[in-house]
Coordinates of N, CA and C in Angstrom, one line a residue:
M1 N 6.4 -18.2 -17.2 CA 6.9 -17.2 -16.4 C 6.8 -17.5 -14.9
E2 N 7.9 -17.3 -14.2 CA 7.8 -17.6 -12.8 C 7.1 -16.4 -12.0
V3 N 6.9 -16.7 -10.8 CA 6.2 -15.7 -9.9 C 7.2 -14.7 -9.4
T4 N 6.8 -13.5 -9.4 CA 7.6 -12.4 -8.9 C 7.1 -11.9 -7.6
N5 N 7.9 -11.7 -6.6 CA 7.4 -11.2 -5.3 C 8.0 -9.8 -5.0
A6 N 7.3 -9.1 -4.2 CA 7.7 -7.7 -3.8 C 7.0 -7.4 -2.5
I7 N 7.6 -6.3 -1.8 CA 7.0 -5.9 -0.5 C 6.7 -4.4 -0.6
G8 N 5.6 -4.0 0.0 CA 5.2 -2.6 0.1 C 4.8 -2.2 1.5
R9 N 5.1 -1.0 1.9 CA 4.8 -0.6 3.2 C 4.1 0.8 3.2
R10 N 3.2 1.1 4.1 CA 2.6 2.4 4.3 C 2.0 2.5 5.7
K11 N 2.4 3.5 6.5 CA 2.1 3.6 7.9 C 2.6 2.4 8.6
S12 N 1.7 1.6 9.2 CA 2.1 0.4 9.9 C 1.7 -0.9 9.1
A13 N 1.2 -0.7 7.9 CA 0.8 -1.8 7.0 C 1.9 -2.4 6.2
V14 N 2.1 -3.7 6.1 CA 3.1 -4.4 5.4 C 2.4 -5.4 4.4
A15 N 2.7 -5.2 3.1 CA 2.1 -6.1 2.1 C 3.2 -6.9 1.4
R16 N 3.0 -8.2 1.3 CA 3.9 -9.0 0.5 C 3.0 -9.6 -0.6
I17 N 3.5 -9.4 -1.8 CA 2.7 -9.9 -3.0 C 3.5 -10.8 -3.8
Y18 N 2.7 -11.7 -4.5 CA 3.3 -12.7 -5.4 C 2.5 -12.5 -6.7
L19 N 3.2 -12.1 -7.8 CA 2.6 -11.7 -9.0 C 3.1 -12.7 -10.1
G20 N 2.1 -13.3 -10.8 CA 2.4 -14.2 -11.9 C 1.4 -14.0 -13.0
E21 N 1.7 -14.6 -14.1 CA 0.8 -14.5 -15.3 C -0.5 -15.2 -14.9
G22 N -1.6 -14.6 -15.4 CA -2.9 -15.2 -15.1 C -4.0 -14.4 -15.8
K23 N -5.2 -14.4 -15.2 CA -6.4 -13.8 -15.8 C -6.9 -12.5 -15.1
G24 N -6.0 -12.0 -14.2 CA -6.4 -10.7 -13.5 C -7.1 -10.9 -12.2
Q25 N -6.8 -12.0 -11.5 CA -7.5 -12.3 -10.2 C -6.6 -11.8 -9.1
I26 N -7.1 -11.0 -8.2 CA -6.4 -10.4 -7.1 C -7.0 -11.0 -5.8
T27 N -6.1 -11.8 -5.0 CA -6.5 -12.4 -3.8 C -5.8 -11.8 -2.6
I28 N -6.5 -11.3 -1.6 CA -5.9 -10.6 -0.5 C -6.2 -11.4 0.8
N29 N -5.2 -11.9 1.5 CA -5.4 -12.8 2.7 C -6.5 -13.9 2.4
K30 N -6.4 -14.6 1.3 CA -7.3 -15.7 0.8 C -8.7 -15.2 0.6
R31 N -8.9 -13.9 0.4 CA -10.2 -13.4 0.1 C -10.1 -12.6 -1.2
E32 N -11.3 -12.5 -1.9 CA -11.3 -11.8 -3.2 C -11.2 -10.3 -2.9
L33 N -10.7 -9.5 -3.9 CA -10.4 -8.1 -3.8 C -11.7 -7.4 -3.3
K34 N -12.8 -7.7 -4.0 CA -14.1 -7.0 -3.7 C -14.6 -7.4 -2.3
D35 N -14.3 -8.5 -1.8 CA -14.7 -8.9 -0.4 C -13.8 -8.2 0.6
Y36 N -12.5 -8.1 0.4 CA -11.6 -7.6 1.3 C -11.7 -6.0 1.4
F37 N -11.8 -5.4 0.2 CA -12.0 -3.9 0.2 C -13.4 -3.7 -0.5
P38 N -14.5 -3.6 0.3 CA -15.8 -3.3 -0.3 C -15.9 -1.9 -0.9
A39 N -15.1 -1.0 -0.4 CA -15.2 0.4 -0.9 C -14.5 0.5 -2.3
P40 N -15.2 1.1 -3.3 CA -14.7 1.2 -4.7 C -13.4 2.0 -4.7
T41 N -13.3 3.0 -3.9 CA -12.1 3.8 -3.9 C -10.8 3.0 -3.5
L42 N -11.0 2.1 -2.5 CA -9.8 1.3 -2.1 C -9.5 0.3 -3.2
Q43 N -10.5 -0.3 -3.9 CA -10.3 -1.2 -5.0 C -9.5 -0.4 -6.1
Y44 N -9.9 0.8 -6.4 CA -9.3 1.6 -7.4 C -7.8 1.9 -7.1
I45 N -7.5 2.2 -5.8 CA -6.1 2.4 -5.3 C -5.3 1.2 -5.6
V46 N -5.8 0.0 -5.3 CA -5.0 -1.2 -5.5 C -4.7 -1.5 -6.9
T47 N -5.7 -1.2 -7.8 CA -5.5 -1.5 -9.2 C -4.9 -0.4 -10.1
Q48 N -4.6 0.7 -9.4 CA -4.0 1.9 -10.2 C -2.8 1.5 -11.0
P49 N -1.7 0.9 -10.5 CA -0.6 0.6 -11.3 C -0.9 -0.3 -12.5
L50 N -1.8 -1.3 -12.3 CA -2.2 -2.2 -13.4 C -3.0 -1.4 -14.5
N51 N -3.8 -0.5 -14.1 CA -4.6 0.3 -15.0 C -3.7 1.2 -15.8
T52 N -2.7 1.8 -15.1 CA -1.8 2.8 -15.7 C -1.1 2.1 -16.9
L53 N -0.6 0.8 -16.7 CA 0.1 0.1 -17.7 C -0.8 -0.7 -18.7
G54 N -2.1 -0.8 -18.3 CA -3.1 -1.5 -19.1 C -2.9 -3.0 -19.1
V55 N -2.4 -3.6 -18.0 CA -2.2 -5.0 -17.9 C -3.0 -5.6 -16.8
L56 N -4.2 -5.1 -16.5 CA -5.0 -5.6 -15.4 C -5.4 -7.0 -15.6
E57 N -5.7 -7.5 -16.8 CA -6.1 -8.8 -17.1 C -5.0 -9.8 -17.3
N58 N -3.7 -9.4 -17.2 CA -2.6 -10.2 -17.6 C -2.0 -11.0 -16.4
Y59 N -2.2 -10.5 -15.2 CA -1.5 -11.0 -14.0 C -2.5 -11.5 -12.9
D60 N -2.1 -12.6 -12.2 CA -2.8 -13.0 -11.0 C -1.9 -12.5 -9.8
I61 N -2.6 -12.0 -8.8 CA -1.8 -11.4 -7.7 C -2.3 -12.0 -6.4
K62 N -1.4 -12.6 -5.6 CA -1.7 -13.1 -4.3 C -1.1 -12.2 -3.2
V63 N -1.8 -11.7 -2.3 CA -1.3 -10.7 -1.3 C -1.5 -11.2 0.1
N64 N -0.4 -11.1 0.9 CA -0.5 -11.3 2.3 C -0.2 -9.9 3.0
I65 N -1.2 -9.5 3.8 CA -1.0 -8.1 4.4 C -1.5 -8.1 5.8
Y66 N -0.7 -7.3 6.6 CA -1.1 -7.2 8.0 C -0.7 -5.8 8.5
G67 N -1.4 -5.4 9.6 CA -1.1 -4.1 10.2 C -1.8 -2.9 9.5
G68 N -2.0 -1.8 10.2 CA -2.6 -0.6 9.6 C -4.0 -0.7 9.4
G69 N -4.6 0.3 8.8 CA -6.0 0.4 8.5 C -6.2 0.1 7.0
S70 N -7.4 0.3 6.6 CA -7.8 -0.1 5.2 C -7.1 0.7 4.2
K71 N -7.0 2.0 4.4 CA -6.4 2.9 3.4 C -4.9 2.7 3.3
G72 N -4.2 2.5 4.5 CA -2.8 2.2 4.5 C -2.5 0.9 3.9
Q73 N -3.4 -0.1 4.1 CA -3.2 -1.4 3.5 C -3.3 -1.3 1.9
A74 N -4.3 -0.6 1.5 CA -4.5 -0.4 0.0 C -3.3 0.2 -0.6
E75 N -2.7 1.3 0.0 CA -1.6 2.0 -0.5 C -0.3 1.1 -0.4
A76 N -0.2 0.3 0.6 CA 0.9 -0.7 0.7 C 0.9 -1.7 -0.5
I77 N -0.3 -2.2 -0.8 CA -0.5 -3.1 -1.9 C -0.1 -2.4 -3.2
R78 N -0.5 -1.2 -3.4 CA -0.2 -0.4 -4.6 C 1.3 -0.3 -4.8
L79 N 2.0 0.0 -3.8 CA 3.5 0.1 -3.9 C 4.1 -1.2 -4.2
A80 N 3.6 -2.3 -3.6 CA 4.2 -3.6 -3.8 C 3.9 -4.1 -5.3
I81 N 2.7 -3.8 -5.8 CA 2.4 -4.2 -7.2 C 3.3 -3.4 -8.1
S82 N 3.5 -2.1 -7.9 CA 4.3 -1.3 -8.7 C 5.8 -1.8 -8.7
R83 N 6.3 -2.2 -7.6 CA 7.7 -2.7 -7.5 C 7.8 -4.0 -8.3
A84 N 6.8 -4.9 -8.2 CA 6.8 -6.2 -8.9 C 6.7 -6.0 -10.4
L85 N 5.9 -5.0 -10.9 CA 5.8 -4.7 -12.3 C 7.1 -4.2 -12.8
V86 N 7.9 -3.4 -12.0 CA 9.2 -2.9 -12.5 C 10.2 -4.1 -12.5
K87 N 10.1 -5.0 -11.5 CA 11.0 -6.2 -11.5 C 10.8 -7.0 -12.8
I88 N 9.5 -7.1 -13.3 CA 9.2 -7.9 -14.5 C 9.8 -7.2 -15.7
D89 N 9.5 -5.9 -15.8 CA 10.0 -5.1 -17.0 C 10.4 -3.7 -16.6
E90 N 11.7 -3.4 -16.7 CA 12.3 -2.2 -16.3 C 11.7 -1.0 -17.0
E91 N 11.1 -1.2 -18.2 CA 10.5 -0.1 -19.0 C 9.2 0.4 -18.4
N92 N 8.7 -0.3 -17.5 CA 7.4 0.2 -16.8 C 7.7 1.3 -15.8
K93 N 9.0 1.4 -15.4 CA 9.3 2.4 -14.3 C 8.9 3.8 -14.6
P94 N 9.3 4.4 -15.7 CA 9.0 5.8 -15.9 C 7.5 6.2 -15.8
A95 N 6.6 5.3 -16.4 CA 5.2 5.5 -16.3 C 4.7 5.5 -14.9
L96 N 5.1 4.5 -14.1 CA 4.7 4.4 -12.7 C 5.3 5.5 -11.8
K97 N 6.5 5.9 -12.1 CA 7.2 6.9 -11.3 C 6.5 8.3 -11.6
A98 N 6.0 8.5 -12.8 CA 5.3 9.8 -13.1 C 4.0 9.9 -12.3
Q99 N 3.4 8.8 -12.1 CA 2.1 8.8 -11.3 C 2.4 8.8 -9.8
G100 N 3.6 8.6 -9.4 CA 4.0 8.6 -8.0 C 3.8 7.3 -7.3
F101 N 3.7 6.2 -8.0 CA 3.5 4.9 -7.4 C 4.8 4.2 -6.9
M102 N 5.9 4.7 -7.3 CA 7.2 4.1 -6.9 C 7.8 4.6 -5.6
T103 N 7.2 5.7 -5.1 CA 7.7 6.4 -3.9 C 7.0 5.8 -2.7
R104 N 7.9 5.5 -1.7 CA 7.4 5.0 -0.4 C 7.0 6.2 0.4
D105 N 5.7 6.3 0.9 CA 5.2 7.4 1.7 C 5.7 7.1 3.1
A106 N 6.7 7.9 3.6 CA 7.3 7.6 4.9 C 6.6 8.2 6.1
R107 N 5.4 8.8 5.9 CA 4.8 9.5 7.0 C 4.1 8.4 7.9
V108 N 4.5 8.5 9.2 CA 4.0 7.5 10.2 C 3.5 8.4 11.4
V109 N 2.8 7.7 12.3 CA 2.3 8.4 13.5 C 3.4 8.8 14.4
E110 N 3.4 10.1 14.9 CA 4.4 10.5 15.8 C 4.2 10.0 17.2
R111 N 5.2 9.6 17.9 CA 5.1 9.0 19.2 C 4.6 9.9 20.2
K112 N 3.9 9.4 21.3 CA 3.5 10.2 22.4 C 4.7 10.5 23.3
K113 N 4.8 11.8 23.8 CA 5.9 12.1 24.6 C 5.5 12.1 26.1
P114 N 6.4 11.7 27.0 CA 6.1 11.7 28.4 C 5.8 13.1 28.9
G115 N 4.8 13.2 29.9 CA 4.4 14.5 30.4 C 3.5 15.3 29.5
Q116 N 3.0 14.7 28.5 CA 2.0 15.3 27.6 C 0.9 14.3 27.3
P117 N -0.3 14.8 27.0 CA -1.4 13.9 26.8 C -1.3 13.2 25.4
K118 N -0.7 13.9 24.4 CA -0.5 13.3 23.1 C 0.9 13.7 22.6
A119 N 1.1 13.5 21.3 CA 2.4 13.8 20.7 C 2.8 15.2 20.8
R120 N 1.8 16.1 20.4 CA 2.1 17.6 20.4 C 1.3 18.3 21.4
K121 N 0.1 17.8 21.8 CA -0.7 18.5 22.8 C -0.1 18.6 24.1
K122 N -0.3 19.8 24.8 CA 0.3 20.0 26.1 C -0.9 20.1 27.1
F123 N -0.6 19.8 28.4 CA -1.5 20.1 29.4 C -1.7 21.6 29.6
Q124 N -2.8 22.1 30.0 CA -3.1 23.5 30.2 C -2.1 24.2 31.2
F125 N -1.5 25.3 30.7 CA -0.5 26.0 31.6 C -1.2 26.9 32.6
S126 N -0.8 26.8 33.8 CA -1.4 27.7 34.8 C -0.3 28.5 35.5
K127 N -0.4 29.8 35.3 CA 0.7 30.7 35.9 C 0.7 30.7 37.4
R128 N -0.5 30.7 38.0 CA -0.6 30.7 39.5 C -1.4 29.5 40.0

């Protein structure tokens, strides 16, 4: 089987993954999953689509990721893995879609406006 690639985004994080048959090894920026994401919750987020389909031990995944924070990066990887699994087998889509893994979360930070200290915060108003 050839290698399947996919892209996932979340906030300002962009993940490019290469998924091929293997023994379940996940490498992120040339580091092991447990080294890159020491928190168990982030490891769980990354492996959610594989656990949902029960194929955690069937694929090796190589990830290149940049931008964003740790949670945004983990969710970007989750989206990319879901997209790659659907590319491999279209029958995986309903199970992943039901869990919400196929939807791109479009929420990003709102820009700062001129004349204000932040995006929504205003300077204190003085009548006199």
